[in-house]
PDB file of C-alpha atoms and ligand atoms in Angstrom:
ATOM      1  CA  UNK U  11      43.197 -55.381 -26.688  1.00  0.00           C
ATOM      2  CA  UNK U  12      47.075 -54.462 -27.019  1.00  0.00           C
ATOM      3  CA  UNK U  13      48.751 -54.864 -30.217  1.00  0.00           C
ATOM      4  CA  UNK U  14      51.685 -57.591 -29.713  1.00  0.00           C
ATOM      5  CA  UNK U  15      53.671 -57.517 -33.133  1.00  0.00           C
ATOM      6  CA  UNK U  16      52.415 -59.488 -35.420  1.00  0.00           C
ATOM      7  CA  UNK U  17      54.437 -61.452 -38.197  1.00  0.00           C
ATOM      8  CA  UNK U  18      54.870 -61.718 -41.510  1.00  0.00           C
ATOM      9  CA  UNK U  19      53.316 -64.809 -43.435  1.00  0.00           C
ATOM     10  CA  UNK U  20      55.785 -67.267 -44.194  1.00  0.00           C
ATOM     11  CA  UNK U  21      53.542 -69.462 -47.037  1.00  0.00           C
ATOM     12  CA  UNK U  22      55.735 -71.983 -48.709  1.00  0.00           C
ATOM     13  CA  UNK U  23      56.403 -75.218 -49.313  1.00  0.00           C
ATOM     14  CA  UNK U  24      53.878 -78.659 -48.986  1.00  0.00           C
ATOM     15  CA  UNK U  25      50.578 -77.398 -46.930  1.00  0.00           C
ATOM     16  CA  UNK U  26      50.832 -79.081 -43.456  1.00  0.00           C
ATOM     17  CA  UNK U  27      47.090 -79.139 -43.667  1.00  0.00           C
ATOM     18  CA  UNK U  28      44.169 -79.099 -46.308  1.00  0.00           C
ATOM     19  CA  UNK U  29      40.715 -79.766 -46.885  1.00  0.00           C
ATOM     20  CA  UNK U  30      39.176 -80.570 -50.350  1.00  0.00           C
ATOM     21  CA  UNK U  31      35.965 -80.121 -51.617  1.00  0.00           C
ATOM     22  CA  UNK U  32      34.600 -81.448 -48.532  1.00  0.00           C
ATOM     23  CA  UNK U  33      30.802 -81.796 -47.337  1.00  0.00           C
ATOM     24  CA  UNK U  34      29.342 -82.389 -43.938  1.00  0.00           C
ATOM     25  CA  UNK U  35      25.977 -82.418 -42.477  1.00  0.00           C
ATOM     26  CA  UNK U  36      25.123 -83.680 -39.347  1.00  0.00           C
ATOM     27  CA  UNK U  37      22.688 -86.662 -39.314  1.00  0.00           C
ATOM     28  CA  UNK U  38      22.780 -86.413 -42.690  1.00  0.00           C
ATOM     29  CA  UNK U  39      20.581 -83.498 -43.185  1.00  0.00           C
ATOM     30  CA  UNK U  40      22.065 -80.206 -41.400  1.00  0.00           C
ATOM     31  CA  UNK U  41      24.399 -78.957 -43.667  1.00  0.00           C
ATOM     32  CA  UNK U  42      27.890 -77.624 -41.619  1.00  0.00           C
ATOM     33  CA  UNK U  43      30.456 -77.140 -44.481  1.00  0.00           C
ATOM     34  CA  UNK U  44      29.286 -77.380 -48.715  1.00  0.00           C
ATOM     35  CA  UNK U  45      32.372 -77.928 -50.609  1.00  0.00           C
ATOM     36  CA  UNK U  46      34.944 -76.129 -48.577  1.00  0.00           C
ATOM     37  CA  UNK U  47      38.705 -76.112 -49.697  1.00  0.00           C
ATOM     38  CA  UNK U  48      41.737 -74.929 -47.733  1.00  0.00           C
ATOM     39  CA  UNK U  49      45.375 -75.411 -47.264  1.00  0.00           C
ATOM     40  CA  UNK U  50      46.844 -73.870 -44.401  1.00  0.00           C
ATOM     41  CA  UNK U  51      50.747 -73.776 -44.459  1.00  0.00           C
ATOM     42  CA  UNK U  52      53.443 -73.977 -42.075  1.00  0.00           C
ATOM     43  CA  UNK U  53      53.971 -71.192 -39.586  1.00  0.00           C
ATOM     44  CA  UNK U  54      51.004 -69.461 -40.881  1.00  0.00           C
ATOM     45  CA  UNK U  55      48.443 -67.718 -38.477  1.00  0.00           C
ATOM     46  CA  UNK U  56      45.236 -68.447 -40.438  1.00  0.00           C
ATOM     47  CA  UNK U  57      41.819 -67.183 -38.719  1.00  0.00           C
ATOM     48  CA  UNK U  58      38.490 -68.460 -39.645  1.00  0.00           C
ATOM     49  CA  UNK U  59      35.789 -65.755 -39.699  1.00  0.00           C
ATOM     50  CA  UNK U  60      32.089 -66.698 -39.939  1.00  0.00           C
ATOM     51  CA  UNK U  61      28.618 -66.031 -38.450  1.00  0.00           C
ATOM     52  CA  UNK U  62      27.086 -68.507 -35.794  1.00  0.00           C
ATOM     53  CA  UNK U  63      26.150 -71.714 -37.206  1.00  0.00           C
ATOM     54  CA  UNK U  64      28.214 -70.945 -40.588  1.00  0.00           C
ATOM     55  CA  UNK U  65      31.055 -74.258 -39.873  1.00  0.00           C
ATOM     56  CA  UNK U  66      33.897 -72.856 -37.807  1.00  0.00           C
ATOM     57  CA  UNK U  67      33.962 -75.550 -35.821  1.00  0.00           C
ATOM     58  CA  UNK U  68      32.505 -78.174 -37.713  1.00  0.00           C
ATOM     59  CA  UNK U  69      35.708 -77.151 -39.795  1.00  0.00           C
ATOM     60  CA  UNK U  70      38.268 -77.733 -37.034  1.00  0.00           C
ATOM     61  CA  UNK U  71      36.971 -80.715 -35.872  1.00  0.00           C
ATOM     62  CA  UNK U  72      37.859 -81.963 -39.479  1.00  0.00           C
ATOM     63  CA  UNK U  73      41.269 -80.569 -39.103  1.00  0.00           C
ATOM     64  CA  UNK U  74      41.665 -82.428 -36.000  1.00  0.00           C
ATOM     65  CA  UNK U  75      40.714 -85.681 -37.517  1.00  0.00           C
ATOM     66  CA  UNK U  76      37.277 -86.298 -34.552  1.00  0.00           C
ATOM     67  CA  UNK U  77      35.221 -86.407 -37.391  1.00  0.00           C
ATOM     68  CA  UNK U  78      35.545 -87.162 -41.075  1.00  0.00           C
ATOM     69  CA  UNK U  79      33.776 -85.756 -44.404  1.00  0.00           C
ATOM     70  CA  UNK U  80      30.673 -87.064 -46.472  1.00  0.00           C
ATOM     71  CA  UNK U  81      32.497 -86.158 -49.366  1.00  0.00           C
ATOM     72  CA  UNK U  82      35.896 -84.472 -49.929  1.00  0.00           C
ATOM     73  CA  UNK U  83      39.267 -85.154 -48.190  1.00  0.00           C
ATOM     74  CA  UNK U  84      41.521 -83.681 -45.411  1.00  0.00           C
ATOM     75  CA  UNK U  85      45.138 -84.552 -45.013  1.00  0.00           C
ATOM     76  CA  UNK U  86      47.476 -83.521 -42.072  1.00  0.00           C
ATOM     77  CA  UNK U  87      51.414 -83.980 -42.987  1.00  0.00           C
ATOM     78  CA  UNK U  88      50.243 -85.535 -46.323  1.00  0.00           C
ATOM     79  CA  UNK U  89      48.606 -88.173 -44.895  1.00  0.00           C
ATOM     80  CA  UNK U  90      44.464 -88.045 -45.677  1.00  0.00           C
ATOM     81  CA  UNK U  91      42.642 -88.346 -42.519  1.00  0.00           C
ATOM     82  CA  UNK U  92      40.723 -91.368 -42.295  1.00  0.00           C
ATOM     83  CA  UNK U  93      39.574 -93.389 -39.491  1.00  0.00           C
ATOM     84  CA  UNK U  94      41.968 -96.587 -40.589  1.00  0.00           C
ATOM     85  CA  UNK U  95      45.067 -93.936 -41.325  1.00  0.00           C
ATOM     86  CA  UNK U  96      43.927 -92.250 -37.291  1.00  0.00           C
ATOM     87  CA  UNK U  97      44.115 -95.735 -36.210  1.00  0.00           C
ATOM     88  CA  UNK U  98      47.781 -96.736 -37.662  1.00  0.00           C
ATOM     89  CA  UNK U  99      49.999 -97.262 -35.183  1.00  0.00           C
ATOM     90  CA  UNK U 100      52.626 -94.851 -36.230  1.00  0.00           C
ATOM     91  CA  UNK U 101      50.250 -92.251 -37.835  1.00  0.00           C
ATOM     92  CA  UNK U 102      47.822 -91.885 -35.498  1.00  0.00           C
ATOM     93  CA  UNK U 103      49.798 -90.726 -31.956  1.00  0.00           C
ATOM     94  CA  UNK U 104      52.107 -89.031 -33.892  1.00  0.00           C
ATOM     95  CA  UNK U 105      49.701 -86.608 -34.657  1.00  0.00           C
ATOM     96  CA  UNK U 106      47.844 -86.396 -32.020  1.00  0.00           C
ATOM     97  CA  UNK U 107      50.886 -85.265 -30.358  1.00  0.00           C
ATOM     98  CA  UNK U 108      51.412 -82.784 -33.108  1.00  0.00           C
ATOM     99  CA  UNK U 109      48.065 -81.156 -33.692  1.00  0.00           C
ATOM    100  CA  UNK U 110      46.692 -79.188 -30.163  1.00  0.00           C
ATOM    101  CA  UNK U 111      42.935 -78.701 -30.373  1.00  0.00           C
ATOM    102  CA  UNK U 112      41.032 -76.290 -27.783  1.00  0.00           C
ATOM    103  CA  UNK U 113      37.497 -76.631 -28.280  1.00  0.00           C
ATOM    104  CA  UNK U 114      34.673 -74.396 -28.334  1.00  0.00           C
ATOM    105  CA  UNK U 115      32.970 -75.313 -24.950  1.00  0.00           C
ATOM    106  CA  UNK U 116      36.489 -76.300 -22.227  1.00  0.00           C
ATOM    107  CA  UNK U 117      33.700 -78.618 -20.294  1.00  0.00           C
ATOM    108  CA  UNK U 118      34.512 -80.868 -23.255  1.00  0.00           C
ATOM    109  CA  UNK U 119      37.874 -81.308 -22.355  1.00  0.00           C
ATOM    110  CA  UNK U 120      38.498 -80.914 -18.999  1.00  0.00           C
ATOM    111  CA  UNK U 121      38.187 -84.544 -16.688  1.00  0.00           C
ATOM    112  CA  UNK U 122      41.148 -84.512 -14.015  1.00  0.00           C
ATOM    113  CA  UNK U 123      40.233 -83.809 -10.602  1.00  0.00           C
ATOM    114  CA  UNK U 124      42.936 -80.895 -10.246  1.00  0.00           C
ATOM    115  CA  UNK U 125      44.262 -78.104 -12.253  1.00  0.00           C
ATOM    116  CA  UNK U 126      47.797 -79.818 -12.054  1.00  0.00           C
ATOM    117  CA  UNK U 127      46.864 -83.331 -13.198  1.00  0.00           C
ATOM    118  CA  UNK U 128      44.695 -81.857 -16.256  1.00  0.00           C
ATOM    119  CA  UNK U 129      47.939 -80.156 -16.571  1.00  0.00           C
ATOM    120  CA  UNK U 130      50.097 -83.075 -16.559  1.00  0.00           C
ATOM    121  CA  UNK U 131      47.758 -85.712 -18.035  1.00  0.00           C
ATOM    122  CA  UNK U 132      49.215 -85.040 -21.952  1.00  0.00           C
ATOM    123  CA  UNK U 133      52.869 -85.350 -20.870  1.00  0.00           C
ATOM    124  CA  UNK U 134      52.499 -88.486 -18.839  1.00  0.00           C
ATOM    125  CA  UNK U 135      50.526 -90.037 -21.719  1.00  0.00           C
ATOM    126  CA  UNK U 136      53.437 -89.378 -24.036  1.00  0.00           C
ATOM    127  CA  UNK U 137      55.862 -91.251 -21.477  1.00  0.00           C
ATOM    128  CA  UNK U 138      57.430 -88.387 -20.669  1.00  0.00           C
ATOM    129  CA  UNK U 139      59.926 -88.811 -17.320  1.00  0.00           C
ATOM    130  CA  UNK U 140      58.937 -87.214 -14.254  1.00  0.00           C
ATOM    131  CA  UNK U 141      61.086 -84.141 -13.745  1.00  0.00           C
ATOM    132  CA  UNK U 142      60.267 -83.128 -17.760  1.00  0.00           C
ATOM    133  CA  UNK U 143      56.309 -83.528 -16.979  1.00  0.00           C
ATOM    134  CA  UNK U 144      56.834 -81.270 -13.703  1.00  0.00           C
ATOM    135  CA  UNK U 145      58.633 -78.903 -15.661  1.00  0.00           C
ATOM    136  CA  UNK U 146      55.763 -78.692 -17.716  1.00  0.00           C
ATOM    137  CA  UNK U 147      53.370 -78.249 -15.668  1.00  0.00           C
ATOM    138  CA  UNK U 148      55.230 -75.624 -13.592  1.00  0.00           C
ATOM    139  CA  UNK U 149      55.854 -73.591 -16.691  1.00  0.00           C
ATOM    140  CA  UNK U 150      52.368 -73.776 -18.230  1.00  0.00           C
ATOM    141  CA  UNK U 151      51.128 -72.729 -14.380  1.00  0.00           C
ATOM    142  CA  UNK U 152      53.225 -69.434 -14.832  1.00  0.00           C
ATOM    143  CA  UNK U 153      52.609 -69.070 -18.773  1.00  0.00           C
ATOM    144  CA  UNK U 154      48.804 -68.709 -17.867  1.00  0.00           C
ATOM    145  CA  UNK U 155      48.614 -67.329 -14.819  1.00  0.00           C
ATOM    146  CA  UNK U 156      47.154 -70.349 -12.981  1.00  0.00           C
ATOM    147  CA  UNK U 157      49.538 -71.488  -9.832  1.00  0.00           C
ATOM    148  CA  UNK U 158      46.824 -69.972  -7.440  1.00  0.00           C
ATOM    149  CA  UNK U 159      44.552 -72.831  -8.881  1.00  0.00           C
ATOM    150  CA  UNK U 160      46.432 -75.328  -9.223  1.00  0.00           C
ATOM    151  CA  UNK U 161      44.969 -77.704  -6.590  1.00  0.00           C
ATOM    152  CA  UNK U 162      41.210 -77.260  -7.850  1.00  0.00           C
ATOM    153  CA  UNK U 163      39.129 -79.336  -9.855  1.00  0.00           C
ATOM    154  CA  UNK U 164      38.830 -77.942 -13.314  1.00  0.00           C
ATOM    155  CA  UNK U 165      34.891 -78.865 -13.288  1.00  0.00           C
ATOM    156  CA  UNK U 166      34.954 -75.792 -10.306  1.00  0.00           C
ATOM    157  CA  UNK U 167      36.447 -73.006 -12.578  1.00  0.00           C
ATOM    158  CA  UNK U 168      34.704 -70.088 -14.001  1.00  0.00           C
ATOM    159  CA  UNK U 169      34.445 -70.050 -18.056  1.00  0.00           C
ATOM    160  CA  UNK U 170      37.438 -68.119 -18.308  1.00  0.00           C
ATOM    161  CA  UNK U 171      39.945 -70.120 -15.896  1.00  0.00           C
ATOM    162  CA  UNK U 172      38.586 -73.190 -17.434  1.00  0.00           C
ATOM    163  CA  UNK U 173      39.617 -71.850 -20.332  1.00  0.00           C
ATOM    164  CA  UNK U 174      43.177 -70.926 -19.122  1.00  0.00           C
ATOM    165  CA  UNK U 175      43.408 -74.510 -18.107  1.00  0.00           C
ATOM    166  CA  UNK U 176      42.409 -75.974 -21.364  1.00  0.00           C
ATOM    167  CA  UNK U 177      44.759 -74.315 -22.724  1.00  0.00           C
ATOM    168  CA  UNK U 178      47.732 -74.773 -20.922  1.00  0.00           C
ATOM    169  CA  UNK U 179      46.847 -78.953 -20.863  1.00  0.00           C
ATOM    170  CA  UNK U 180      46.937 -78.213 -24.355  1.00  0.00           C
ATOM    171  CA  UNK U 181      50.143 -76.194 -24.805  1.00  0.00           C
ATOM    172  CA  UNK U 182      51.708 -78.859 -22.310  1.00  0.00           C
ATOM    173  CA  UNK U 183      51.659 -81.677 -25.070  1.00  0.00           C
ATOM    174  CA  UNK U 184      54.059 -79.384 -27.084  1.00  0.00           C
ATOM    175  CA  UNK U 185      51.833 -79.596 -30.685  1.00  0.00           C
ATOM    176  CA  UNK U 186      53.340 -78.236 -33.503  1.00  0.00           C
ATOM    177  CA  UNK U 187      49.588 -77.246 -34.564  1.00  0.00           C
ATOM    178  CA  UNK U 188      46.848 -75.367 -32.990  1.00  0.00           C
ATOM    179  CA  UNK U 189      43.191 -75.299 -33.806  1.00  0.00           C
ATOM    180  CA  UNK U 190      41.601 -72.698 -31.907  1.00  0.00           C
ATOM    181  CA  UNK U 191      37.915 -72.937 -31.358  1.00  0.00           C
ATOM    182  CA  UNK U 192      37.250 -69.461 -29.811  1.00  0.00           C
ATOM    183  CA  UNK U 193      40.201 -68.949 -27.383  1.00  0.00           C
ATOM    184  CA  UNK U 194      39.713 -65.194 -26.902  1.00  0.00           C
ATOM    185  CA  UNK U 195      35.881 -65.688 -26.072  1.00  0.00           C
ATOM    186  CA  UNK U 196      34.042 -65.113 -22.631  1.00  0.00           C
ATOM    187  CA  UNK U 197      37.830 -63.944 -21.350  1.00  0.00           C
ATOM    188  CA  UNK U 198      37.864 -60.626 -19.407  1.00  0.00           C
ATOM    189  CA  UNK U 199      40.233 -57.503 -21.155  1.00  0.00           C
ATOM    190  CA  UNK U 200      43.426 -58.546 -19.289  1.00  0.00           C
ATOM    191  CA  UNK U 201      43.414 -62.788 -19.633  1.00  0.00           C
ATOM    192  CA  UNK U 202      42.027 -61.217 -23.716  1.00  0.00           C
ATOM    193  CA  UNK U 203      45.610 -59.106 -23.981  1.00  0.00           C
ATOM    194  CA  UNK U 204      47.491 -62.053 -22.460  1.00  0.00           C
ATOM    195  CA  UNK U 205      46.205 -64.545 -24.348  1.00  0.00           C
ATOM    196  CA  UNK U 206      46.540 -62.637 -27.342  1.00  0.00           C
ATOM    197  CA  UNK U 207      50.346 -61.778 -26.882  1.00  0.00           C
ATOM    198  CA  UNK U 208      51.009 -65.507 -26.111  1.00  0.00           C
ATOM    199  CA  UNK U 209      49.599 -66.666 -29.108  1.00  0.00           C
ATOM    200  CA  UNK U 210      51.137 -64.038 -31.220  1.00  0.00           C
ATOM    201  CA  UNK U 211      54.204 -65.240 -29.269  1.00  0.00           C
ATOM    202  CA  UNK U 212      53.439 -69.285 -30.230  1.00  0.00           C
ATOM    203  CA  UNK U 213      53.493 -67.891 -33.767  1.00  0.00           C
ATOM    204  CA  UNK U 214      56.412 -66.227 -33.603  1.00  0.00           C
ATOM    205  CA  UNK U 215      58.250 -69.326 -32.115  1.00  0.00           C
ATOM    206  CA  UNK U 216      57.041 -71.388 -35.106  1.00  0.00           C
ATOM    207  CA  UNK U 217      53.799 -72.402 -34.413  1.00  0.00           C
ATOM    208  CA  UNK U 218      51.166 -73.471 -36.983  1.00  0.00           C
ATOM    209  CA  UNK U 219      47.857 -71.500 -35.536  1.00  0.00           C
ATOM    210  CA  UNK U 220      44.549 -71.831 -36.844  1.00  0.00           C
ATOM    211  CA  UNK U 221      41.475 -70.060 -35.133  1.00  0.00           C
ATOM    212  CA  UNK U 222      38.021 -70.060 -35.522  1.00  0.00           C
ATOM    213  CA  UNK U 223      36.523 -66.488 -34.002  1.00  0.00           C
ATOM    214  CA  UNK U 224      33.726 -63.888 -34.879  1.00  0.00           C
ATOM    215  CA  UNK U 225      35.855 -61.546 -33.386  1.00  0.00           C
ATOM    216  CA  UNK U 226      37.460 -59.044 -36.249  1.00  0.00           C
ATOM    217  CA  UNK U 227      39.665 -57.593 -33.408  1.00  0.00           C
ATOM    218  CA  UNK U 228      41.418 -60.600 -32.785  1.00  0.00           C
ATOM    219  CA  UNK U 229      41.740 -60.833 -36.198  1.00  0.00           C
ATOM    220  CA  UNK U 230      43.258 -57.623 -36.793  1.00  0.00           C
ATOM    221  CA  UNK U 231      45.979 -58.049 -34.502  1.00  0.00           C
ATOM    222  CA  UNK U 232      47.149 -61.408 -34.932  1.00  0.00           C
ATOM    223  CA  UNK U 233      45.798 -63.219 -38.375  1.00  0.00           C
ATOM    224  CA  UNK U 234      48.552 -63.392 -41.402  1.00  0.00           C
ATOM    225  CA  UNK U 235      45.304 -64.893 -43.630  1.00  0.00           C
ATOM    226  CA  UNK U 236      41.683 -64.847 -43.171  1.00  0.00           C
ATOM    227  CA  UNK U 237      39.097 -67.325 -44.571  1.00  0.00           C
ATOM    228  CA  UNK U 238      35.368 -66.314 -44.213  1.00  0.00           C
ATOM    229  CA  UNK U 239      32.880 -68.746 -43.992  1.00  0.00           C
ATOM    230  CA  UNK U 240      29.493 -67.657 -44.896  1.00  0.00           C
ATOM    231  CA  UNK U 241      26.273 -68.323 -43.731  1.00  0.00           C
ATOM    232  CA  UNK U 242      25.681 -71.163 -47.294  1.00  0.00           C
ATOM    233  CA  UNK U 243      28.740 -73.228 -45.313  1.00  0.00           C
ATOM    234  CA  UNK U 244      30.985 -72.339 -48.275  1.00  0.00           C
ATOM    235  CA  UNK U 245      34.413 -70.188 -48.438  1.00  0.00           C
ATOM    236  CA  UNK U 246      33.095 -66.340 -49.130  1.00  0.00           C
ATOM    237  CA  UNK U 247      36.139 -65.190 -49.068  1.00  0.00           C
ATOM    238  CA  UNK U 248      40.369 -65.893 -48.384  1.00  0.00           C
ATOM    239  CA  UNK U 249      42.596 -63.652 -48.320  1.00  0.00           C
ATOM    240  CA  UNK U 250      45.114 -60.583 -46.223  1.00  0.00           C
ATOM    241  CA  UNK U 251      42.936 -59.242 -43.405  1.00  0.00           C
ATOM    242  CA  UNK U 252      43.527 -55.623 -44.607  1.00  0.00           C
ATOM    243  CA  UNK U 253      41.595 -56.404 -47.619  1.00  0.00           C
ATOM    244  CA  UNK U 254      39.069 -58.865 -45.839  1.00  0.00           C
ATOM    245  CA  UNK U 255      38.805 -56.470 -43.003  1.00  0.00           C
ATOM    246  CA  UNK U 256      37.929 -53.085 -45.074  1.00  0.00           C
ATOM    247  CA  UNK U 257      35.585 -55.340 -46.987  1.00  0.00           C
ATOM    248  CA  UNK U 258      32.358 -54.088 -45.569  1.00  0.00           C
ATOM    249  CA  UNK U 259      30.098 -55.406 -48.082  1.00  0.00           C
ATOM    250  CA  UNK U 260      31.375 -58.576 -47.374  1.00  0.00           C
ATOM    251  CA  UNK U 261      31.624 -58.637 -43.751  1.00  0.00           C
ATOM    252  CA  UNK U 262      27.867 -57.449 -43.761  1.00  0.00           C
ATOM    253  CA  UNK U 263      27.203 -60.845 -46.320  1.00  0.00           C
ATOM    254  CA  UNK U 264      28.978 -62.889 -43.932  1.00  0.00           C
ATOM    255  CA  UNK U 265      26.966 -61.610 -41.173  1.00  0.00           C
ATOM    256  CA  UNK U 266      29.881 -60.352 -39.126  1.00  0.00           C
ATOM    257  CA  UNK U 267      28.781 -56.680 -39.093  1.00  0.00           C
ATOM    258  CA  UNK U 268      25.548 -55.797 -38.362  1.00  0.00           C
ATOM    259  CA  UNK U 269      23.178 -53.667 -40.798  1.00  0.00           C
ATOM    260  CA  UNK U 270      24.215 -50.878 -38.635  1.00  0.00           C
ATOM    261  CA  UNK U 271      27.786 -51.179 -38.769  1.00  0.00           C
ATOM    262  CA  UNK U 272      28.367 -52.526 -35.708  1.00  0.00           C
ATOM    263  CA  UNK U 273      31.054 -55.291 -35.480  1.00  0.00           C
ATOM    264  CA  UNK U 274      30.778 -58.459 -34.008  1.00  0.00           C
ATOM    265  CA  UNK U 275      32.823 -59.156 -30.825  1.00  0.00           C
ATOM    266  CA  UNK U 276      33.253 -62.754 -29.207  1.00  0.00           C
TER     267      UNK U 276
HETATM  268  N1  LIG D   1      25.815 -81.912 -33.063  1.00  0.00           N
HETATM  269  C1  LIG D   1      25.137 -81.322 -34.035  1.00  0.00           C
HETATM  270  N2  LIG D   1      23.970 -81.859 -34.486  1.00  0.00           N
HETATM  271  C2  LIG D   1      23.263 -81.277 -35.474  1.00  0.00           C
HETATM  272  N3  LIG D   1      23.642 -80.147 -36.105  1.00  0.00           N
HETATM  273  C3  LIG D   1      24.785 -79.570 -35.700  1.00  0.00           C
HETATM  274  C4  LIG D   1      25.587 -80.119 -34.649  1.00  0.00           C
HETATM  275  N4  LIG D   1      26.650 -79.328 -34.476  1.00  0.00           N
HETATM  276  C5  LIG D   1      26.530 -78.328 -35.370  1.00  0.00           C
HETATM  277  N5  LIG D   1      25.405 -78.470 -36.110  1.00  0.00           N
HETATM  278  C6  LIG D   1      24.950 -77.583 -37.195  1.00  0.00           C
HETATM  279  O1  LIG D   1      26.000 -77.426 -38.131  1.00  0.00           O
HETATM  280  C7  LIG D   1      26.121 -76.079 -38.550  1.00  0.00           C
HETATM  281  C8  LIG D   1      27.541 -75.594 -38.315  1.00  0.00           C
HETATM  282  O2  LIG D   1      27.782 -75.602 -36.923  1.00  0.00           O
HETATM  283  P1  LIG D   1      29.173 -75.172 -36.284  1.00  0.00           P
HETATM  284  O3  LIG D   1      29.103 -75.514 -34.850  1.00  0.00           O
HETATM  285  O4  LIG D   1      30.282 -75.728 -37.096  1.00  0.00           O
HETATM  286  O5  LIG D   1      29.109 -73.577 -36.503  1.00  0.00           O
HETATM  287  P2  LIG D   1      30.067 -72.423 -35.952  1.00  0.00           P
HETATM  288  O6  LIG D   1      30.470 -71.594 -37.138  1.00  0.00           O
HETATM  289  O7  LIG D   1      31.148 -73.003 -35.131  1.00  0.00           O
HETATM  290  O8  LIG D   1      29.075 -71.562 -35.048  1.00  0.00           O
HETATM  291  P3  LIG D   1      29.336 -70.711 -33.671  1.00  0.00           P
HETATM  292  O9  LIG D   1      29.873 -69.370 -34.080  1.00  0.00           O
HETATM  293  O10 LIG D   1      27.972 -70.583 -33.085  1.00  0.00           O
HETATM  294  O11 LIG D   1      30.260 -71.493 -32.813  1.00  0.00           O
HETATM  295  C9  LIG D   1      25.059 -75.295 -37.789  1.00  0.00           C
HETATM  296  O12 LIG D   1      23.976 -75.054 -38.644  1.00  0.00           O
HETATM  297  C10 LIG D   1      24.654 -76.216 -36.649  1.00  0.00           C
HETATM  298  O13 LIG D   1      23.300 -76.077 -36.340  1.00  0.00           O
HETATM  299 MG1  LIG D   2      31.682 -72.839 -33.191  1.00  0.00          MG
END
C-alpha cells in the first residue's frame, strides 16, 4: 500500500461520539461488546482493531444508532442515541445526514437498479435540486473510479466495485462522520492505495473517520488512535498506533498476529 501523509490528531473539545459502559449480546445470550467505553473526537482518524467475532461491528452499528445497548449509553453530538431521540423529527435526519456508515457486507446496502441512481438516491432524499444531485453523482463517479459502470445494477458488481459503489452513495450524502466497516477488505492493491489516499484525504479535509479493520497496515498508514478490541468483547487496549503497533504481546492477545508472527491482513 502507498503511504499518503497522514495527520496529526487534533483531540479537543466535546467528543462528537461516545459509548459508555455499554453491553450487547445478540438474542440475549451471544455476547458482542462487555462494558466497552469510547469517545471518539472531532477530526480524529480512530481505527478499531480486533480479531473475528471480537465486536467491530457490533460496535459501529451502535455508533450509527441501527441498534441500541442492553446496558450503557451512546451519544452522537450530545444527544444519547435512543430509538425515541432517532425518531425526533429534528434529531433523527439530521444525523443521519451527518453520520456515513459503510457496512461490512455492501449487499446490505446496495438496492437501486443502476450504479448512478444508488449514487444519487442520498442526495435526492435530502431534497437536494437537480443540477447539485448530478454534480454529485458525476464527481463521486470520477472520485472512485466508477463512470465505466455507471449504468449497471449494483446487485451485478464484483465485491470490490460493489464496494466502490457503496462508498461513493455514501460519500454522496456529504456526512460529517464515517464508520467504516472494513473498507480496505477484498479490494485488489491499486482500488487498496486509492482508497487509502482518499480516506487519508477525507481526513485531511475534516472528516471524522472511524474504521473497524484487522488489517495493521491500514492502520499504520492512516490511524491517529487505535482501540483494540479483544477476543472477551472488552477494550484491550487505546492508544498511538506506534505504541499499539510494536506491542507484540498484545497484538498476539488480541489475536491479530499469529503465534508465528505473522500479521493479519484483511
Ligand atoms: N446477527 C447475529 N446473531 C447472533 N450473534 C451475532 C450476530 N452478529 C454478530 N454476532 C456475534 O457477536 C459477536 C461480535 O460480532 P461482530 O460481527 O461485531 O464481530 P467483528 O469484530 O465485526 O468480527 P469480523 O472481524 O468477523 O467482522 C460474535 O461473537 C458474533 O458471533
Ligand atoms: Mg465485522
Amino acid at each position: 500500500m502507498a503511504e499518503p501523509t497522514k495527520q496529526g490528531e487534533p483531540k479537543q473539545g466535546e467528543p462528537i461520539l461516545q459509548v459508555e459502559n455499554v453491553w450487547y449480546r445478540y438474542l440475549g445470550r451471544f455476547p458482542a461488546l462487555a462494558g466497552v467505553s469510547l469517545a471518539v473526537y472531532p477530526g480524529e482518524f480512530l481505527a478499531v482493531l480486533g480479531a473475528n467475532g471480537s465486536g467491530k461491528s457490533t460496535l459501529l452499528r451502535l455508533l450509527a444508532g441501527l441498534i441500541h445497548p442492553e446496558r450503557g449509553r451512546v451519544r452522537a453530538f450530545g444527544v444519547e442515541l435512543r430509538p425515541e431521540t432517532l425518531e425526533d423529527a429534528a434529531f433523527g435526519p439530521a444525523f443521519r445526514a451527518r453520520v456515513g456508515v459503510l457496512f461490512q457486507n455492501p449487499d446490505s446496502q446496495l438496492f437501486n437498479a443502476t450504479v448512478e441512481e444508488e449514487i444519487a438516491f442520498a442526495p435526492l432524499q435530502m431534497g437536494l435540486d437537480d443540477g447539485e444531485v448530478a454534480r454529485r453523482v458525476e464527481a463521486m463517479l470520477a472520485l472512485l473510479d466508477l463512470g465505466h459502470l455507471r449504468d449497471r445494477p449494483p446487485f451485478q458488481l464484483s465485491g470490490g466495485e460493489k464496494k466502490r459503489v457503496a462508498l461513493a452513495a455514501v460519500l454522496a450524502q456529504g456526512p460529517e462522520v464515517l464508520l467504516l466497516d472494513e473498507p480496505m477488505a477484498g479490494l485488489d492493491p491499486r482500488s487498496q492505495d486509492h482508497l487509502a489516499d482518499l480516506l487519508a484525504e477525507l481526513h485531511r479535509h475534516g472528516r471524522t473517520i472511524v474504521m473497524a479493520t484487522h488489517d495493521l497496515e491500514a492502520v499504520r498508514l492512516l490511524a491517529g488512535r487505535v482501540v483494540v478490541l479483544g477476543e472477551d468483547h472488552r477494550v484491550a487496549a487505546d492508544g498511538p498506533p506506534e505504541a499499539i503497533l510494536q506491542d507484540t504481546a498484545l497484538l498476539r492477545a488480541a489475536n491479530l498476529i499469529s503465534a508465528r508472527g505473522r500479521r493479519s491482513r484483511d
